[in-house]
Short mmCIF file of C-alpha atoms in Angstrom, two decimals:
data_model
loop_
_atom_site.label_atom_id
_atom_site.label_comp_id
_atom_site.label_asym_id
_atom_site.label_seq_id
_atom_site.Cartn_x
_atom_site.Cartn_y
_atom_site.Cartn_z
CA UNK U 6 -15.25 13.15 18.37
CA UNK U 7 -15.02 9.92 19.93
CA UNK U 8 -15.85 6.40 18.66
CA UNK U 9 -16.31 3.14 20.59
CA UNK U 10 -14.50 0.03 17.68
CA UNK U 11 -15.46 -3.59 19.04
CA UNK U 12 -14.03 -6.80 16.69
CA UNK U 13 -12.16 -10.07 17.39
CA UNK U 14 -11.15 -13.42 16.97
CA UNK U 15 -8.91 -13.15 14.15
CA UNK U 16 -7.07 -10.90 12.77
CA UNK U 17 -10.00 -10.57 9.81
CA UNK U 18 -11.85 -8.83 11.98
CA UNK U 19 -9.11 -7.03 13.27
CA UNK U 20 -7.33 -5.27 11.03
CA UNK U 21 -9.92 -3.26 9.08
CA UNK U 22 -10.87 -2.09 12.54
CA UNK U 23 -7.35 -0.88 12.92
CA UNK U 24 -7.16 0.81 9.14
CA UNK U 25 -10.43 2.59 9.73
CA UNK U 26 -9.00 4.39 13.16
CA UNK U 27 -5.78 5.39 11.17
CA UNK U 28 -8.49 6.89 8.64
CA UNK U 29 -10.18 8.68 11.24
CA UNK U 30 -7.30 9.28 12.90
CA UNK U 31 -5.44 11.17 10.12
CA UNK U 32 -8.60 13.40 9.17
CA UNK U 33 -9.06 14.14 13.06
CA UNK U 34 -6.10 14.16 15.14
CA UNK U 35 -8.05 14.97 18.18
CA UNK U 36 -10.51 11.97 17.62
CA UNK U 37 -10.58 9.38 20.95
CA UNK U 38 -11.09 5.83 20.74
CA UNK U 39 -12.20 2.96 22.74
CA UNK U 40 -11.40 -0.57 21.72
CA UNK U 41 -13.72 -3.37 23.18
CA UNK U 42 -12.54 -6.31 22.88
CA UNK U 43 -11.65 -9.88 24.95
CA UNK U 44 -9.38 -10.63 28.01
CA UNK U 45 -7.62 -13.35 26.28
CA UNK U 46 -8.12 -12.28 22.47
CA UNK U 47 -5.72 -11.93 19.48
CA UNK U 48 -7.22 -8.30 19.98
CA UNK U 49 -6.04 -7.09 23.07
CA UNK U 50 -2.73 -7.61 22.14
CA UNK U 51 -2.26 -6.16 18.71
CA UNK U 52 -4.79 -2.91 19.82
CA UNK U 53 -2.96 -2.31 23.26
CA UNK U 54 0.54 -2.41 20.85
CA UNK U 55 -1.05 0.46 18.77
CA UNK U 56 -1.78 2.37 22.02
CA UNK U 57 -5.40 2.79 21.85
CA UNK U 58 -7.61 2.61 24.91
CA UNK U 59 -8.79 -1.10 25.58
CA UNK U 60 -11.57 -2.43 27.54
CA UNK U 61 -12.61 -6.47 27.77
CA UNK U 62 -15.77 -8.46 28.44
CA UNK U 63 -16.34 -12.29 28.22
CA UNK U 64 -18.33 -14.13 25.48
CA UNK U 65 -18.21 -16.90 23.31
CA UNK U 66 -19.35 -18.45 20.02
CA UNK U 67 -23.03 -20.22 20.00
CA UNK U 68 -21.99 -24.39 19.82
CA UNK U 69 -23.75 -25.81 16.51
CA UNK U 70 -25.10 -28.64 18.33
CA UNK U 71 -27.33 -28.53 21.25
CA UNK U 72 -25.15 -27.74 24.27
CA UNK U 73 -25.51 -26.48 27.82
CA UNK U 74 -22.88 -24.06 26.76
CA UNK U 75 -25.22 -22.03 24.59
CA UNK U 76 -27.11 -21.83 27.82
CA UNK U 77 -23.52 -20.75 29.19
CA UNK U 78 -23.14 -18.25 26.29
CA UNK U 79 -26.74 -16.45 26.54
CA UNK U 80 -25.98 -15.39 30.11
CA UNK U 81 -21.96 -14.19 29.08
CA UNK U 82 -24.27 -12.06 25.98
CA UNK U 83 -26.41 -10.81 28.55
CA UNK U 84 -23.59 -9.84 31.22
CA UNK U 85 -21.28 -8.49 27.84
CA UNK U 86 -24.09 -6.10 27.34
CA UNK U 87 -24.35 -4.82 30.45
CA UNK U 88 -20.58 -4.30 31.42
CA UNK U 89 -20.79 -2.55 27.33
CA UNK U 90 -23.42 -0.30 28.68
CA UNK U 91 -21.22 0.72 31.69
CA UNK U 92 -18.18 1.53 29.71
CA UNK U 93 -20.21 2.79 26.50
CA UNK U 94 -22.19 5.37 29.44
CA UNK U 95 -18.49 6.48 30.83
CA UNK U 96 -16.62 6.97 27.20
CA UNK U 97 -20.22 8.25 25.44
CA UNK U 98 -19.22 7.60 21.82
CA UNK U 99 -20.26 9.76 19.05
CA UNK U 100 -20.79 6.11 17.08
CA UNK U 101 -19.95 2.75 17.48
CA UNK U 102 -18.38 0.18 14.82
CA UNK U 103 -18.29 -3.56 15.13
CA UNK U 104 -16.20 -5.40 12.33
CA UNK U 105 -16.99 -8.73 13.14
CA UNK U 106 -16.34 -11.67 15.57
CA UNK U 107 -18.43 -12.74 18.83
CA UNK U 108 -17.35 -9.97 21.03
CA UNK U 109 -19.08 -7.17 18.74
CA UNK U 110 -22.73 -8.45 19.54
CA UNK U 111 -23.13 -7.24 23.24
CA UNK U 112 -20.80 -4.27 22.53
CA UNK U 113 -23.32 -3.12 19.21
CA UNK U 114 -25.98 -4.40 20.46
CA UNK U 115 -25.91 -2.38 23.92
CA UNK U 116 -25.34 0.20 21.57
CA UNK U 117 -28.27 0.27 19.45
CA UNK U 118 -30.43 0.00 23.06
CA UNK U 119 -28.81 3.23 24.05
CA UNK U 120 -29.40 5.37 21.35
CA UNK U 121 -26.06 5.56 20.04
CA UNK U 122 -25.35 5.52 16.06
CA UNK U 123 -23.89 2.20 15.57
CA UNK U 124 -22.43 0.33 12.01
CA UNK U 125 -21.66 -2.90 11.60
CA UNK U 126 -18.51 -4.12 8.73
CA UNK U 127 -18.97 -7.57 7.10
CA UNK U 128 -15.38 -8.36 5.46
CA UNK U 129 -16.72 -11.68 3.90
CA UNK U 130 -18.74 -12.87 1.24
CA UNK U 131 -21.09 -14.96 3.32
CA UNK U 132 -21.87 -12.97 6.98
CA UNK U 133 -21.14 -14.16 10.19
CA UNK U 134 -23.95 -15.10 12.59
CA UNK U 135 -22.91 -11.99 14.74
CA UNK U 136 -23.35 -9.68 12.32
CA UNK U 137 -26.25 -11.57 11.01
CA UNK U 138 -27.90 -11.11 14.40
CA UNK U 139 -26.87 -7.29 14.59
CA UNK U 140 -27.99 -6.27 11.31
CA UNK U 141 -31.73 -5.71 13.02
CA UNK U 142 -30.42 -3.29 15.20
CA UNK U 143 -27.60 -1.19 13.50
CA UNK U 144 -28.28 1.74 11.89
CA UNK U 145 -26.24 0.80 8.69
CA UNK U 146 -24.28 -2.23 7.74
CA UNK U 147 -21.10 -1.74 5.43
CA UNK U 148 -19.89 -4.92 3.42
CA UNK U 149 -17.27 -5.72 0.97
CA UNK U 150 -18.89 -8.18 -1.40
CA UNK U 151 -22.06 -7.68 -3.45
CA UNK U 152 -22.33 -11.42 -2.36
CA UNK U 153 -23.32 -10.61 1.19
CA UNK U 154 -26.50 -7.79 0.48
CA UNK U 155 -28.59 -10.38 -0.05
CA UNK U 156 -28.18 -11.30 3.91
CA UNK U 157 -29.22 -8.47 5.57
CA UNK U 158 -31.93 -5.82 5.52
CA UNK U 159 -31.13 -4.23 2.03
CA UNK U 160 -31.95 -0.68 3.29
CA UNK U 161 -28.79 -0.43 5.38
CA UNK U 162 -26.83 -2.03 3.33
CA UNK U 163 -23.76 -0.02 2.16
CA UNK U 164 -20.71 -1.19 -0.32
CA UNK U 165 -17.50 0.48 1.31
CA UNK U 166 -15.07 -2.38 0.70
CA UNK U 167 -12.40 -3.45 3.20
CA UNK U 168 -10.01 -0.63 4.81
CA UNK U 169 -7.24 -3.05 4.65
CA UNK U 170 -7.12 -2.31 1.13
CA UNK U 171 -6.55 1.74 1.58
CA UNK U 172 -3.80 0.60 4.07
CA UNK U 173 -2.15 -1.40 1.60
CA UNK U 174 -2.42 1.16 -1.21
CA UNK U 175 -1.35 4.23 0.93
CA UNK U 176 2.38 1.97 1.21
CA UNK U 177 4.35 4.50 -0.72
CA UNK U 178 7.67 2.45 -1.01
CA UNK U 179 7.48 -1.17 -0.55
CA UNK U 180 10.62 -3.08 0.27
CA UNK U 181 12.97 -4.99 -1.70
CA UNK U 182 13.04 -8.36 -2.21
CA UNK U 183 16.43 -8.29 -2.70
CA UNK U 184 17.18 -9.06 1.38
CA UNK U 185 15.95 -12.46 1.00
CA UNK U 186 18.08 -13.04 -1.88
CA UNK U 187 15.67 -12.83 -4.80
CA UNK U 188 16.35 -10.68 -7.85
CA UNK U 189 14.38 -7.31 -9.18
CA UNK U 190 14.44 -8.78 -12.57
CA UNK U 191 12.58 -12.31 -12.58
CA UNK U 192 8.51 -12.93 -11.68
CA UNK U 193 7.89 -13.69 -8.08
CA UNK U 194 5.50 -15.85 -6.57
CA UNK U 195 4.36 -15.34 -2.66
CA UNK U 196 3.16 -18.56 -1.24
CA UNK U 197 1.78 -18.52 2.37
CA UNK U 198 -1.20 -20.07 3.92
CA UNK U 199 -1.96 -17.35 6.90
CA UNK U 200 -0.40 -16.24 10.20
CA UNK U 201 0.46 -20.23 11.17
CA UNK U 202 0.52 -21.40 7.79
CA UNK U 203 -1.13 -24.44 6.04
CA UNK U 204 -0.22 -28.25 5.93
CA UNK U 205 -2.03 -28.99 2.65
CA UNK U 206 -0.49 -25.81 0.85
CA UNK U 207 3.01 -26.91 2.53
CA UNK U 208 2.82 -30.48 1.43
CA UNK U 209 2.36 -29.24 -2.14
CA UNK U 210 4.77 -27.01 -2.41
CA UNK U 211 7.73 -29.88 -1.23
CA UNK U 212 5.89 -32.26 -4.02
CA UNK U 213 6.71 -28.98 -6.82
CA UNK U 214 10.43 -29.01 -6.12
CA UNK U 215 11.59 -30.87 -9.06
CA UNK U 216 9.19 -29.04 -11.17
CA UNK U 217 9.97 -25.58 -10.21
CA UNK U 218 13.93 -25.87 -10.16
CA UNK U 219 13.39 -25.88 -14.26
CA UNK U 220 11.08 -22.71 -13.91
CA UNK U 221 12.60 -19.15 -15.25
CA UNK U 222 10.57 -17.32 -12.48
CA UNK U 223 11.12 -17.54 -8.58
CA UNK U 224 8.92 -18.08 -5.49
CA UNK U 225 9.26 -16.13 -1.87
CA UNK U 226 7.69 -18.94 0.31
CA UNK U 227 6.22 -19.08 3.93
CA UNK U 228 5.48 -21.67 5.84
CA UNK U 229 4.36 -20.16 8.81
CA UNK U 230 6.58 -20.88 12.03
CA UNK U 231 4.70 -24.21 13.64
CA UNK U 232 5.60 -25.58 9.94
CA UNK U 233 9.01 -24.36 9.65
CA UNK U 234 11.21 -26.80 10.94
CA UNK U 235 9.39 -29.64 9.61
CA UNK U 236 9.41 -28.26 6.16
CA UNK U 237 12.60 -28.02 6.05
CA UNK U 238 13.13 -31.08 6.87
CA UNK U 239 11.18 -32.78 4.07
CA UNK U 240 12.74 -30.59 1.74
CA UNK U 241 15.88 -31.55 2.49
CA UNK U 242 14.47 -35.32 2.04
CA UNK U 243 13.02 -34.91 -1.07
CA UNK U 244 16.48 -33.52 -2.56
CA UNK U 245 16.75 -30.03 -1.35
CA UNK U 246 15.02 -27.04 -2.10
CA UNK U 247 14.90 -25.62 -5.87
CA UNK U 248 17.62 -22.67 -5.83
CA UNK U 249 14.74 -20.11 -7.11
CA UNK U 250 13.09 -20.60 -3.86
CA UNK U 251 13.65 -18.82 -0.57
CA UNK U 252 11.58 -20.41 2.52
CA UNK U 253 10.82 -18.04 5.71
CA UNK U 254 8.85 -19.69 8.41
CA UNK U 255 6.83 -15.93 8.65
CA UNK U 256 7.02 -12.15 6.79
CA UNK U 257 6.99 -9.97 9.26
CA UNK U 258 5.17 -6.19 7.21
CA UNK U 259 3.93 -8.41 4.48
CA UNK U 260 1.95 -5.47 2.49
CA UNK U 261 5.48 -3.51 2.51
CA UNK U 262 6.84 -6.44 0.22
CA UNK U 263 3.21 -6.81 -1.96
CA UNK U 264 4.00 -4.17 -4.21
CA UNK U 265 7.11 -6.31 -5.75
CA UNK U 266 4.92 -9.29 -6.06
CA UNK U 267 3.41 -10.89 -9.13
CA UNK U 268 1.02 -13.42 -8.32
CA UNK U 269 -0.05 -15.00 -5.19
CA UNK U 270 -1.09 -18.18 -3.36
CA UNK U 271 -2.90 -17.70 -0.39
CA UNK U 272 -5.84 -19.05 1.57
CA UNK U 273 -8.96 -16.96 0.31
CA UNK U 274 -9.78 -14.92 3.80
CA UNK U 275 -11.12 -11.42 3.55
CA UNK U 276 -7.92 -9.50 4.70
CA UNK U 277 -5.41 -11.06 1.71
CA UNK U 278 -8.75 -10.65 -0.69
CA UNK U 279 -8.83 -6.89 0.04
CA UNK U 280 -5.11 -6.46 -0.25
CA UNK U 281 -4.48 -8.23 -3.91
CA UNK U 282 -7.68 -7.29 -5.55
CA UNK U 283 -6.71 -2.87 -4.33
CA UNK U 284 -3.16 -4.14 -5.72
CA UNK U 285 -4.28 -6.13 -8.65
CA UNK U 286 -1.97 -9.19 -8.17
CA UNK U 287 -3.19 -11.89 -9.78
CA UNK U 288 -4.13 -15.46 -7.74
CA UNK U 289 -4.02 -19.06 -6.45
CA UNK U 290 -6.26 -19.04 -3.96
CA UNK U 291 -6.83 -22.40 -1.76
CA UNK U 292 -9.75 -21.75 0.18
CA UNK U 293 -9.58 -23.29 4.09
CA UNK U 294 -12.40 -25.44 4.35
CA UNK U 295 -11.68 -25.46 7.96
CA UNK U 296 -14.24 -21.84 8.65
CA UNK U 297 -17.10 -21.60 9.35
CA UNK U 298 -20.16 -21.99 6.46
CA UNK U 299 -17.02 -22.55 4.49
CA UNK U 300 -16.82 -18.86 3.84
CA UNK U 301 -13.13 -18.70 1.84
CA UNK U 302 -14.37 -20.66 -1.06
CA UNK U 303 -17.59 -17.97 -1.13
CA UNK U 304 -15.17 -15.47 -1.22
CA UNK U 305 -12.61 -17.09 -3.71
CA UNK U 306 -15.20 -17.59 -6.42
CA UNK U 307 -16.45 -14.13 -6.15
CA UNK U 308 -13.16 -13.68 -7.63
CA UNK U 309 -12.58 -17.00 -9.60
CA UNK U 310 -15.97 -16.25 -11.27
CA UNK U 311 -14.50 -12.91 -12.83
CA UNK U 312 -11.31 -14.84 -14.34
CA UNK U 313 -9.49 -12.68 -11.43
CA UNK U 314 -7.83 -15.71 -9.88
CA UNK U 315 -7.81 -19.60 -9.94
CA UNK U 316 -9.44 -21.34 -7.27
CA UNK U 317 -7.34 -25.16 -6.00
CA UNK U 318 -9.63 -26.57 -3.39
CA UNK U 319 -7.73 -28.22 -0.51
CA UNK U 320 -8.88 -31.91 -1.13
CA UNK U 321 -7.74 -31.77 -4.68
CA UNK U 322 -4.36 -30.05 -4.08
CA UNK U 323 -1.30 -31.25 -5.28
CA UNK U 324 2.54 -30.18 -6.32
CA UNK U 325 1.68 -31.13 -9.84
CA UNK U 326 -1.84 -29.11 -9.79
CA UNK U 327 -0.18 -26.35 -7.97
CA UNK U 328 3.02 -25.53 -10.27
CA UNK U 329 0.54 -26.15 -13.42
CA UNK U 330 -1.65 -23.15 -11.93
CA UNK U 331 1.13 -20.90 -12.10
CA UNK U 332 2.58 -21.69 -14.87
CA UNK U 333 -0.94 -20.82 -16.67
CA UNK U 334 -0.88 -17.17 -15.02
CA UNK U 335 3.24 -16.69 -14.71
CA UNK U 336 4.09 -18.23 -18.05
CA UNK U 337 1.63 -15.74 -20.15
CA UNK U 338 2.24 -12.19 -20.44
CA UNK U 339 -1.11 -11.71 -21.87
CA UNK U 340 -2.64 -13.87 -19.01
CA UNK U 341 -0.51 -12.13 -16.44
CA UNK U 342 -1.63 -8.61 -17.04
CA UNK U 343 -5.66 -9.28 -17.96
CA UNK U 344 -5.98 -11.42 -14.28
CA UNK U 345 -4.35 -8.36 -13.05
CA UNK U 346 -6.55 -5.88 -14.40
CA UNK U 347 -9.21 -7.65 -13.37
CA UNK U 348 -8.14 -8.38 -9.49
CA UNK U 349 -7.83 -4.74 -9.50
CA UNK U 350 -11.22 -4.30 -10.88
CA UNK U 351 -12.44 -5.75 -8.26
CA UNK U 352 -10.93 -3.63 -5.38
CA UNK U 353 -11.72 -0.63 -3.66
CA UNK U 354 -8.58 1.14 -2.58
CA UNK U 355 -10.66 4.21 -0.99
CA UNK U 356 -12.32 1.30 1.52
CA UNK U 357 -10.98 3.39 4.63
CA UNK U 358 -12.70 6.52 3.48
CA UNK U 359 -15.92 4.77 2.28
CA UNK U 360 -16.25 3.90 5.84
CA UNK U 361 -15.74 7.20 7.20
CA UNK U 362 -18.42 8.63 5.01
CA UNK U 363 -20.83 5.97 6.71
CA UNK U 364 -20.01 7.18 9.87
CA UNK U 365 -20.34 10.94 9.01
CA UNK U 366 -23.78 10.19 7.64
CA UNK U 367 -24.79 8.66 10.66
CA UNK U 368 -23.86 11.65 12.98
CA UNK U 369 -25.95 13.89 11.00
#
């Protein structure tokens, strides 16, 4: 069998590609793979490192204003597709995947002109305009939120979920929190705001300090590594850093360390919602308004509205607002185990193999 996987940009789009060739990969050994992605990509990178075939074209996102760089954009879609052609007509997939990002449109797109099965994965609750654009041409389109049916042809629409989650769930043995210092025996808090972290979520944490050095539970914090220094630094000027905290500027194999986790604040993207909703930890989430259609809040109330977690939007964030939040899920057994029954409710640990069922459909 072999299967062409096309998704990039971040690491959203990513990393459910990635969990859904481990799937494939562990129920077919002999499977091949071709990754098309960008030249200068997140993707090439982190695919090359899991040595799978890679193969590039150049495209970029449509401008929201009038711009000769749509014009610019067009003619990259229109060479993208025919360079995917060429390297779709050399590998000749069984079926091709896109999860998302700019460089899946010519890949799925030449696709669907050749003949070739081809599914498209929406990790968020409010679609992309790629996959938007696609999801007249795929044969079926796989999404993780019942928010997002109502944006594409509802006759291809399938529920899978994200395959992040099955990744996350198939962890057998997490690690300890004990190598950062932190004991088994209290609650623990993650706080991190993605990959390179987040000001706002930063700047409220140094405002909790005095607050959370009189709090019985402890927090695992991470500012991501452009914030590091600087935090640190304002820590230390606003009297040091409450002795039940330990800061890291980045977690390197976060989901290894989930499973000793009690609550969470994060930024609401659709990679951390599919890991603590197939884990059931409860949630602050702080949406970034900074994405496009403003997409994390969409997804953070599809949780918020099922008293799974609380939502803290950006512009109203604060130490005192933060530390409150926690205290209201931390504090309360009774609150603590209903939020996580109901993040894990919500998830769909067998994402992975929900996928691959999609794709065996198709090949029939």
């Amino acid at each position: 069998m072999r299967i062409a996987v096309s998704g990039g940009g971040t690491g959203g789009h990513i990393y459910p590609a990635l969990a859904f060739i481990k799937e494939v990969q562990r129920r077919h050994p002999d499977v091949e793979f071709l990754y098309i992605g960008t030249e200068n990509g997140l993707e090439k990178k982190i695919v090359e490192r899991e040595n799978i075939p890679f193969q590039s074209i150049e495209i970029t996102g449509f401008k929201r204003k009038l711009s000769f760089e749509n014009v610019k954009t067009v003619m990259r879609f229109f060479k993208g597709v025919k360079k995917s052609k060429s390297y779709l007509a050399d590998f000749k997939p069984d079926a091709v995947i896109g999860t998302g990002g700019y460089v899946c449109g010519p890949v799925v797109y030449a696709a669907s002109k050749m003949g070739i099965p081809t599914i498209i994965h929406e990790q968020n609750s409010l679609p992309g305009i790629t996959n938007k654009f696609l999801s007249k041409y795929v044969n079926k389109v796989a999404i993780c939120f019942d928010e997002a049916k109502s944006h594409f042809p509802s006759e291809k629409v399938v529920f899978t979920g994200n395959p992040r989650a099955s990744e996350v769930v198939s962890i057998k043995t997490g690690r300890s929190l004990a190598e950062f210092g932190l004991t088994e025996d209290k609650k623990t808090v993650l706080i991190f705001g993605g990959s390179r972290g987040a000001a706002a979520i930063n700047r409220a944490v140094v405002e909790m300090q005095e607050a959370l050095k009189t709090r019985e539970y402890q927090v695992l914090y991470i500012t991501g590594e452009v914030h590091f220094e600087k935090v640190m630094g304002e820590l230390q000027s606003a009297g040091g850093a409450a002795s039940n905290m330990v800061t890291k500027p980045f977690l390197h194999q976060m989901p290894e360390y989930l499973k000793a986790i009690d609550v969470i604040v994060a930024r609401a993207g659709a990679t951390t919602i599919a890991e603590i909703t197939a884990l059931g930890i409860p949630s602050v989430l702080i949406p970034s308004p900074y994405v496009t259609a403003n997409h994390q809040e969409v997804n953070a109330q599809a949780l918020s509205q099922h008293d799974a977690a609380i939502v803290l939007k950006e512009t109203e964030l604060s130490g005192d607002k933060l530390i409150n939040a926690l205290d209201r899920i931390v504090l309360d057994e009774d609150t603590l185990k209903n939020m996580s029954e109901r993040t894990k409710s919500l998830g769909v640990p067998d994402a992975a193999a929900r996928l691959y069922n999609v794709l065996e459909e198709l090949k029939k």
